[in-house]
Short mmCIF file of C-alpha atoms in Angstrom, two decimals:
data_model
loop_
_atom_site.label_atom_id
_atom_site.label_comp_id
_atom_site.label_asym_id
_atom_site.label_seq_id
_atom_site.Cartn_x
_atom_site.Cartn_y
_atom_site.Cartn_z
CA MET B 29 2.61 42.23 36.18
CA PRO B 30 5.25 39.62 35.58
CA CYS B 31 3.51 36.61 35.64
CA ALA B 32 4.37 33.76 37.95
CA ARG B 33 7.34 31.99 36.41
CA VAL B 34 9.01 35.42 35.81
CA ILE B 35 9.68 35.89 39.54
CA ARG B 36 10.31 32.25 40.40
CA ASP B 37 12.74 32.90 37.81
CA ILE B 38 14.13 35.76 39.66
CA LYS B 39 14.14 34.07 42.49
CA ALA B 40 16.33 31.14 41.61
CA ARG B 41 18.66 33.83 40.36
CA LYS B 42 18.62 35.54 43.79
CA GLY B 43 19.26 32.31 45.06
CA VAL B 44 21.49 30.65 43.57
CA GLY B 45 23.88 34.05 43.36
CA ALA B 46 23.61 34.12 47.22
CA ASN B 47 25.02 30.15 47.82
CA GLU B 48 26.70 29.58 44.55
CA ILE B 49 30.22 29.40 46.67
CA ALA B 50 28.52 26.96 49.65
CA ARG B 51 26.85 25.04 47.09
CA ARG B 52 30.71 24.29 45.08
CA ALA B 53 32.48 23.72 48.14
CA TYR B 54 30.37 21.40 48.86
CA LEU B 55 30.41 19.75 45.85
CA MET B 56 34.11 19.92 45.69
CA VAL B 57 33.78 17.72 48.56
CA ALA B 58 31.55 15.47 47.81
CA ARG B 59 33.33 14.73 43.88
CA ASN B 60 36.92 14.62 45.66
CA GLN B 61 37.58 10.38 45.32
CA THR B 62 40.61 11.03 47.54
CA LEU B 63 38.33 11.72 50.49
CA PRO B 64 37.18 8.92 52.93
CA THR B 65 33.37 7.94 52.00
CA GLN B 66 31.77 8.82 55.11
CA VAL B 67 33.38 13.06 54.78
CA ARG B 68 32.12 12.74 50.80
CA LEU B 69 28.65 11.27 51.63
CA HIS B 70 27.92 13.94 54.69
CA ALA B 71 28.89 16.67 52.06
CA GLN B 72 26.50 15.35 49.53
CA MET B 73 23.34 14.98 52.28
CA GLN B 74 24.84 18.50 52.95
CA LEU B 75 24.15 19.74 48.96
CA ASN B 76 20.55 18.09 49.93
CA THR B 77 19.18 20.63 51.91
CA PHE B 78 20.08 23.46 50.24
CA GLY B 79 16.82 24.65 48.69
CA ARG B 80 15.53 24.09 45.39
CA TYR B 81 16.22 27.63 43.82
CA THR B 82 19.73 27.38 45.03
CA ARG B 83 20.50 25.00 42.06
CA PRO B 84 21.91 26.64 38.65
CA THR B 85 19.85 24.65 36.56
CA THR B 86 16.59 26.07 37.79
CA VAL B 87 17.40 29.32 36.08
CA ASN B 88 15.69 29.93 32.46
CA ASN B 89 16.60 32.26 30.05
CA ARG B 90 12.80 33.76 29.63
CA CYS B 91 11.30 36.46 27.49
CA HIS B 92 11.67 40.06 28.55
CA GLU B 93 8.46 41.32 27.30
CA THR B 94 6.16 38.16 27.43
CA GLY B 95 8.10 36.09 30.12
CA ARG B 96 7.75 32.52 27.82
CA GLY B 97 10.32 30.74 28.47
CA ARG B 98 10.78 28.76 25.11
CA GLY B 99 11.86 29.76 21.55
CA VAL B 100 13.61 32.33 23.30
CA ILE B 101 16.56 34.58 20.91
CA SER B 102 19.36 34.79 23.32
CA GLU B 103 20.68 38.11 20.97
CA PHE B 104 17.33 40.46 22.19
CA GLY B 105 16.10 38.16 25.05
CA LEU B 106 12.82 38.01 23.31
CA SER B 107 10.48 34.80 22.56
CA ARG B 108 10.70 34.57 18.47
CA PHE B 109 6.72 35.84 18.42
CA GLN B 110 7.72 38.87 20.06
CA PHE B 111 11.18 38.96 18.15
CA ARG B 112 9.02 39.02 14.68
CA ILE B 113 7.26 41.59 15.87
CA LYS B 114 9.54 43.89 16.90
CA ALA B 115 11.75 43.58 14.06
CA LEU B 116 8.74 44.77 11.73
CA ARG B 117 8.46 47.55 13.49
CA GLY B 118 12.10 48.48 13.16
CA GLU B 119 13.05 48.65 17.18
CA LEU B 120 15.38 46.69 16.59
CA PRO B 121 18.45 47.96 15.09
CA GLY B 122 19.70 46.59 11.81
CA VAL B 123 17.27 44.10 11.34
CA HIS B 124 14.71 43.86 8.70
CA LYS B 125 12.96 41.13 6.06
CA ALA B 126 15.47 39.25 4.03
CA SER B 127 14.85 37.11 1.27
CA TRP B 128 16.96 35.12 -1.21
CA MET Q 27 43.74 56.97 -24.04
CA ALA Q 28 45.38 54.43 -21.55
CA LYS Q 29 48.08 57.15 -20.76
CA ASN Q 30 45.29 59.93 -19.56
CA SER Q 31 43.68 57.39 -17.39
CA SER Q 32 46.38 56.19 -15.63
CA LYS Q 33 47.25 60.20 -14.90
CA GLU Q 34 43.90 60.23 -13.54
CA THR Q 35 44.25 57.63 -10.86
CA LYS Q 36 47.70 58.86 -9.58
CA ILE Q 37 47.79 60.08 -5.79
CA PRO Q 38 46.99 63.88 -5.50
CA ASP Q 39 49.91 65.81 -4.82
CA VAL Q 40 49.45 67.66 -1.69
CA LEU Q 41 49.50 70.94 -3.77
CA ALA Q 42 45.94 70.09 -5.31
CA TYR Q 43 44.77 70.99 -2.01
CA THR Q 44 45.79 74.78 -2.16
CA VAL Q 45 44.53 77.80 -4.30
CA GLU Q 46 47.51 79.89 -5.61
CA ALA Q 47 46.26 83.98 -4.14
CA VAL Q 48 46.18 86.26 -7.57
CA PRO Q 49 47.10 89.43 -5.47
CA GLY Q 50 44.17 92.05 -5.37
CA GLN Q 51 41.44 89.50 -6.19
CA LEU Q 52 39.50 87.96 -3.36
CA ALA Q 53 38.83 84.11 -3.94
CA PRO Q 54 34.92 84.21 -3.60
CA SER Q 55 34.81 88.13 -4.26
CA VAL Q 56 31.29 89.75 -3.14
CA ALA Q 57 32.67 93.00 -1.73
CA SER Q 58 35.27 94.87 -3.93
CA THR Q 59 36.50 96.94 -0.52
CA PRO Q 60 37.01 96.10 3.16
CA GLY Q 61 34.97 98.91 3.54
CA GLU Q 62 32.29 97.62 1.79
CA LEU Q 63 32.49 94.26 3.91
CA PHE Q 64 33.45 95.19 7.70
CA GLY Q 65 32.85 99.35 7.65
CA SER Q 66 35.16 102.01 6.84
CA ALA Q 67 37.02 101.75 9.91
CA PHE Q 68 38.11 98.14 9.22
CA SER Q 69 41.49 96.88 9.85
CA TYR Q 70 42.59 92.78 10.94
CA GLU Q 71 45.02 93.78 13.47
CA SER Q 72 42.03 95.44 15.82
CA LEU Q 73 40.11 91.72 15.51
CA GLY Q 74 42.89 89.88 17.12
CA LEU Q 75 43.91 88.39 13.58
CA LYS Q 76 47.85 88.50 12.42
CA MET Q 77 47.02 88.28 9.12
CA ASP Q 78 45.34 90.04 6.46
CA PRO Q 79 42.20 87.49 5.73
CA ARG Q 80 42.13 89.09 2.34
CA THR Q 81 45.28 87.99 1.73
CA LEU Q 82 44.64 84.48 2.63
CA PRO Q 83 45.06 81.48 1.39
CA LEU Q 84 48.33 82.45 0.58
CA PRO Q 85 50.26 81.18 -2.55
CA LEU Q 86 52.64 78.23 -1.62
CA PRO Q 87 55.67 77.31 -3.16
CA LYS Q 88 56.41 75.01 -6.41
CA ASN Q 89 58.01 72.40 -3.99
CA PHE Q 90 56.08 72.46 -1.16
CA ASN Q 91 56.70 70.04 1.40
CA PRO Q 92 54.21 69.42 4.65
CA LEU Q 93 57.06 68.42 6.67
CA ASP Q 94 59.16 71.61 5.92
CA THR Q 95 59.58 73.18 9.42
CA ALA Q 96 60.33 76.75 7.71
CA LEU Q 97 56.83 77.16 6.71
CA THR Q 98 54.94 78.19 9.50
CA GLU Q 99 52.08 76.27 11.33
CA GLU Q 100 49.50 79.90 10.39
CA GLN Q 101 50.71 79.58 7.02
CA TYR Q 102 50.42 76.04 6.74
CA ALA Q 103 46.93 76.33 8.20
CA SER Q 104 45.72 79.23 5.74
CA SER Q 105 47.04 77.18 3.06
CA LEU Q 106 44.14 74.66 3.49
CA VAL Q 107 41.07 75.50 1.38
CA HIS Q 108 37.42 74.84 2.33
CA GLY Q 109 36.07 72.20 0.24
CA ARG Q 110 38.83 69.73 -0.88
CA SER Q 111 36.62 66.95 1.74
CA VAL Q 112 34.90 66.43 -1.67
CA VAL Q 113 38.17 64.87 -3.40
CA GLU Q 114 39.92 61.97 -1.90
CA PRO Q 115 42.24 62.39 0.77
CA TYR Q 116 46.21 63.16 0.19
CA ARG Q 117 47.84 59.84 1.82
CA HIS Q 118 51.47 61.13 3.26
CA PRO Q 119 54.07 58.58 1.75
CA ARG Q 120 55.27 55.63 4.89
CA THR Q 121 58.34 56.57 5.74
CA HIS Q 122 59.66 53.17 7.71
CA SER Q 123 55.72 50.99 7.27
CA ILE Q 124 55.74 50.38 11.03
CA PRO Q 125 51.74 50.01 11.87
CA VAL Q 126 50.97 52.29 14.71
CA ALA Q 127 46.89 52.00 14.88
CA SER Q 128 44.65 50.19 13.01
CA ILE Q 129 41.14 51.50 13.30
CA HIS Q 130 37.64 49.02 12.73
CA PHE Q 131 34.63 50.64 11.58
CA ARG Q 132 31.59 48.67 11.50
CA SER Q 133 27.62 49.22 10.64
CA HIS Q 134 24.35 48.43 9.31
CA HIS Q 135 24.65 50.98 6.96
CA VAL Q 136 27.80 51.00 3.90
CA GLU Q 137 26.42 54.84 3.61
CA LEU Q 138 27.78 55.96 6.93
CA LEU Q 139 30.71 53.56 7.30
CA ASN Q 140 31.49 55.32 4.16
CA LEU Q 141 31.05 58.55 5.17
CA PHE Q 142 33.02 58.21 8.51
CA THR Q 143 35.93 56.03 6.93
CA HIS Q 144 36.26 59.26 4.42
CA PHE Q 145 36.23 61.97 7.55
CA ALA Q 146 38.44 59.31 9.02
CA SER Q 147 40.99 59.52 6.26
CA HIS Q 148 40.21 63.38 5.88
CA ALA Q 149 41.52 63.32 9.28
CA ALA Q 150 44.55 61.37 9.19
CA SER Q 151 45.79 63.93 5.81
CA ALA Q 152 45.16 66.21 7.84
CA LEU Q 153 47.19 65.29 11.11
CA GLY Q 154 50.16 64.48 8.72
CA ILE Q 155 49.44 60.49 9.56
CA PRO Q 156 50.18 57.86 7.03
CA ILE Q 157 47.51 55.45 6.18
CA GLY Q 158 47.19 52.55 4.39
CA GLY Q 159 43.24 53.04 2.17
CA VAL Q 160 40.02 52.01 3.18
CA ALA Q 161 40.15 48.22 3.81
CA SER Q 162 36.56 46.71 3.20
CA LEU Q 163 36.29 43.09 5.78
CA PRO Q 164 34.09 40.57 5.83
CA THR Q 165 30.41 41.54 6.27
CA LYS Q 166 28.65 39.31 8.77
CA ARG Q 167 24.96 38.37 8.23
CA THR Q 168 23.34 36.81 10.94
CA LEU Q 169 19.72 35.21 9.81
CA TRP Q 170 16.46 34.30 11.71
CA THR Q 171 14.14 32.30 10.96
CA VAL Q 172 10.69 32.52 12.63
CA PRO Q 173 7.04 31.30 12.46
CA ARG Q 174 4.83 34.26 11.59
CA SER Q 175 2.42 33.28 14.00
CA PRO Q 176 2.37 33.04 17.68
CA PHE Q 177 0.99 29.55 18.16
CA ALA Q 178 1.23 26.61 16.03
CA HIS Q 179 1.73 26.80 12.16
CA LYS Q 180 4.99 25.93 11.40
CA LYS Q 181 4.68 25.63 7.81
CA ALA Q 182 4.33 29.73 7.65
CA GLN Q 183 7.86 31.30 8.55
CA GLU Q 184 9.41 34.77 7.88
CA ASN Q 185 13.27 35.40 7.37
CA PHE Q 186 15.44 38.46 9.16
CA GLU Q 187 18.78 39.43 8.62
CA ARG Q 188 21.18 41.36 10.18
CA LYS Q 189 24.16 42.88 8.04
CA ILE Q 190 27.68 44.25 9.92
CA HIS Q 191 29.44 46.22 7.66
CA LYS Q 192 33.33 46.26 8.39
CA ARG Q 193 35.88 48.43 7.08
CA ALA Q 194 39.01 49.37 8.51
CA ILE Q 195 42.06 51.82 8.72
CA LYS Q 196 45.62 51.02 9.51
CA ALA Q 197 48.25 53.98 10.65
CA PHE Q 198 51.62 53.97 10.05
CA ASP Q 199 54.86 55.58 11.60
CA ALA Q 200 52.95 58.56 13.16
CA ASP Q 201 53.86 59.34 16.58
CA GLY Q 202 51.75 57.71 19.09
CA GLU Q 203 50.65 61.08 20.08
CA VAL Q 204 49.60 62.33 16.83
CA VAL Q 205 47.61 59.00 17.13
CA GLN Q 206 46.10 59.73 20.21
CA ARG Q 207 44.91 62.99 18.60
CA TRP Q 208 43.37 61.79 15.48
CA VAL Q 209 41.42 59.05 17.74
CA ALA Q 210 39.90 61.37 19.80
CA TYR Q 211 39.13 64.10 17.26
CA LEU Q 212 37.22 60.77 15.47
CA ARG Q 213 35.37 60.10 19.00
CA THR Q 214 34.47 63.63 19.55
CA ASN Q 215 33.23 63.43 16.29
CA ALA Q 216 31.54 59.98 16.17
CA LEU Q 217 28.89 59.10 13.49
CA ALA Q 218 25.70 57.81 15.43
CA GLY Q 219 25.07 53.96 13.79
CA VAL Q 220 29.11 53.67 13.73
CA GLY Q 221 31.27 51.39 15.53
CA MET Q 222 34.84 52.18 15.96
CA LYS Q 223 37.89 50.03 17.50
CA VAL Q 224 40.46 51.39 17.66
CA THR Q 225 43.96 49.37 18.28
CA THR Q 226 47.11 50.78 18.88
CA TRP Q 227 50.96 49.92 19.03
CA ASP Q 228 53.07 51.60 21.27
CA ARG Q 229 56.63 51.65 21.64
CA VAL Q 230 57.80 50.33 24.97
CA PRO Q 231 61.47 49.59 26.88
CA LEU Q 232 63.19 46.01 26.24
CA GLY Q 233 62.20 43.93 29.44
CA ILE Q 234 58.47 45.37 29.82
CA GLY Q 235 57.08 41.34 29.70
CA ASN Q 236 59.58 40.33 32.56
CA ALA Q 237 58.15 43.52 34.82
CA LYS Q 238 54.33 42.68 33.86
CA ILE Q 239 54.21 39.45 34.95
CA LEU Q 240 56.36 40.04 38.18
CA LYS Q 241 53.57 43.15 38.76
CA GLN Q 242 50.56 40.60 37.80
CA ASN Q 243 52.27 38.08 40.29
CA GLN Q 244 52.38 40.42 43.03
CA ASP Q 245 48.53 41.28 42.88
CA SER Q 246 47.41 37.62 42.24
CA ALA Q 247 49.47 37.46 45.78
CA THR Q 248 47.36 40.29 47.23
CA ASN Q 249 44.20 39.36 45.93
CA SER Q 250 43.99 35.36 46.23
CA ARG Q 251 41.51 35.34 49.27
CA LEU Q 252 39.34 37.69 46.93
CA THR Q 253 38.61 35.37 43.69
CA ALA Q 254 36.02 32.74 44.07
CA PRO Q 255 37.37 29.55 42.71
CA ASN Q 256 40.14 30.56 46.38
CA LYS Q 257 36.68 31.44 48.13
CA ILE Q 258 35.44 27.72 47.18
CA LYS Q 259 38.63 26.22 48.01
CA GLN Q 260 39.07 27.63 51.35
CA LEU Q 261 35.62 26.35 52.28
CA GLY Q 262 35.97 23.12 50.98
CA GLU Q 263 38.75 22.91 53.07
CA GLU Q 264 37.18 23.98 56.23
CA ILE Q 265 34.30 21.92 55.64
CA ILE Q 266 36.81 18.91 55.02
CA LYS Q 267 38.37 19.58 58.64
CA GLU Q 268 34.72 19.82 60.04
CA GLU Q 269 33.76 16.37 58.83
CA GLN Q 270 37.10 14.44 59.93
CA ARG Q 271 36.84 15.71 63.13
CA ASN Q 272 32.79 15.27 63.30
CA ALA Q 273 33.70 11.41 62.13
#
């Protein structure tokens, strides 16, 4: 059973995907300085009505194994400790211990 | 001494792969008569063979040229000797030095790369494709340093690395279809753990660039409503209209 933070991240990814075009359209109107202030203000207020999990900043890459949100090595999608365990087991192709 | 060494490094002649058959003597002579080997009623015609296997490989003329059309396919194929893979492949001379393909191989293991590039070179040699040598491209080395423990203790760390070794073979002058055959052969006999990236260059009629641009423009005109930036723009304009109507 994945932890709550992983579920939250899945929810955020789905929400962002579903609302991306509408959000970007409102953002385009709100940031357009050639438009009247009233129109821009309304667009900005509309932006605020979107939920928390429609914002792309709420998406965070997490470890596939443990769900840890920090120290994730993006190439493998694993947190640093899971990366070490798997590398030592030889489960990551080509990765081995180095010394110099 | 110097003379000898230069002789050894010379690119081997194609005749190096052919064995001249001595009449009446088989190369691996285990059975002396066909009756011993196949039974008394043996005839190669009954097996559907066009040539007597005991006479193979056929002797080739001294001034043998692989591009000579006077030599039939069967004669050429029968002249090939098994076991030639232990020597370096014959490199066909380039005729015009026009590059037609470049294959990049990459792997974590040097031995696999050496084996497969050797195989690819021999395949090119057998197909009559002039190739350059196997070139070594720079090895990509990725390093990671991670703490040994799951929590804290930053002073105890461990290093990991991954090396990606790369090789390249360039092919010249060969016909596009022959090159496609070569690539297909390499793909069907691909070695696990060795990646392959093929770049080919084809000859195209003049004005192909303009034709491509025209087609792209037509496609983008028909698909303009489907792309995400266009969707955003469209929706944005609708929002502006609505807001201005309300204001």
